Amino acid sequence: MIQKLQEKAGYVSIETVVVASFMIVLGLYGLQELSSVASIVMDTAVEQLYAATEIITNLGTPAGAIK
């Protein structure tokens, strides 16, 4: 039995290569999508922070004086 395992130790089936390649590609696709979603979230957060800053800045301004 050990002899058979030693004979097959260097053998990698084509199915193993295909599945490993598919998993690598799927992982890279997931990272790309995560990056694009994170970019959208950061842009939205910056816009909301800017809007909140404008609101806070205008709190002390009289109602008719807001630009």
Tab-separated table of C-alpha atoms in Angstrom:
chain	number	residue	atom	x	y	z
A	1	MET	CA	0.000	0.000	0.000
A	2	ILE	CA	2.785	2.446	0.878
A	3	GLN	CA	4.466	1.574	-2.402
A	4	LYS	CA	1.299	2.504	-4.351
A	5	LEU	CA	1.053	5.829	-2.505
A	6	GLN	CA	4.690	6.593	-3.309
A	7	GLU	CA	4.058	5.866	-6.997
A	8	LYS	CA	1.101	8.268	-7.138
A	9	ALA	CA	2.666	10.979	-4.973
A	10	GLY	CA	3.824	13.035	-7.967
A	11	TYR	CA	0.606	12.640	-9.968
A	12	VAL	CA	-1.948	15.439	-10.152
A	13	SER	CA	-5.126	14.776	-12.093
A	14	ILE	CA	-6.471	17.208	-14.669
A	15	GLU	CA	-9.647	17.538	-12.599
A	16	THR	CA	-7.599	18.812	-9.673
A	17	VAL	CA	-5.910	21.421	-11.879
A	18	VAL	CA	-9.244	22.528	-13.365
A	19	VAL	CA	-10.942	22.829	-9.977
A	20	ALA	CA	-7.974	24.677	-8.455
A	21	SER	CA	-7.880	27.089	-11.408
A	22	PHE	CA	-11.623	27.676	-11.139
A	23	MET	CA	-11.346	28.419	-7.424
A	24	ILE	CA	-8.483	30.874	-8.011
A	25	VAL	CA	-10.433	32.684	-10.741
A	26	LEU	CA	-13.551	32.773	-8.564
A	27	GLY	CA	-11.532	34.203	-5.667
A	28	LEU	CA	-10.025	36.908	-7.877
A	29	TYR	CA	-13.468	37.815	-9.197
A	30	GLY	CA	-14.766	38.068	-5.623
A	31	LEU	CA	-11.896	40.362	-4.643
A	32	GLN	CA	-12.547	42.580	-7.669
A	33	GLU	CA	-16.249	42.871	-6.813
A	34	LEU	CA	-15.440	43.583	-3.158
A	35	SER	CA	-13.074	46.340	-4.236
A	36	SER	CA	-15.661	47.995	-6.476
A	37	VAL	CA	-18.371	47.805	-3.811
A	38	ALA	CA	-15.995	49.224	-1.198
A	39	SER	CA	-15.218	52.115	-3.544
A	40	ILE	CA	-18.926	52.881	-3.960
A	41	VAL	CA	-19.480	52.727	-0.199
A	42	MET	CA	-16.558	55.084	0.471
A	43	ASP	CA	-17.807	57.571	-2.143
A	44	THR	CA	-21.279	57.521	-0.593
A	45	ALA	CA	-19.841	58.001	2.892
A	46	VAL	CA	-17.817	61.016	1.735
A	47	GLU	CA	-20.907	62.559	0.110
A	48	GLN	CA	-22.933	62.039	3.295
A	49	LEU	CA	-20.159	63.531	5.408
A	50	TYR	CA	-20.035	66.560	3.125
A	51	ALA	CA	-23.825	66.972	3.363
A	52	ALA	CA	-23.715	66.674	7.156
A	53	THR	CA	-20.942	69.275	7.294
A	54	GLU	CA	-23.046	71.656	5.205
A	55	ILE	CA	-26.048	71.140	7.513
A	56	ILE	CA	-23.958	71.723	10.637
A	57	THR	CA	-22.373	74.822	9.077
A	58	ASN	CA	-25.784	76.260	8.232
A	59	LEU	CA	-27.329	75.585	11.665
A	60	GLY	CA	-26.187	78.914	13.051
A	61	THR	CA	-27.196	80.856	9.950
A	62	PRO	CA	-30.562	82.650	9.942
A	63	ALA	CA	-33.216	80.986	7.764
A	64	GLY	CA	-33.262	83.646	5.047
A	65	ALA	CA	-29.466	83.836	4.751
A	66	ILE	CA	-28.837	80.279	3.528
A	67	LYS	CA	-27.354	80.252	0.029
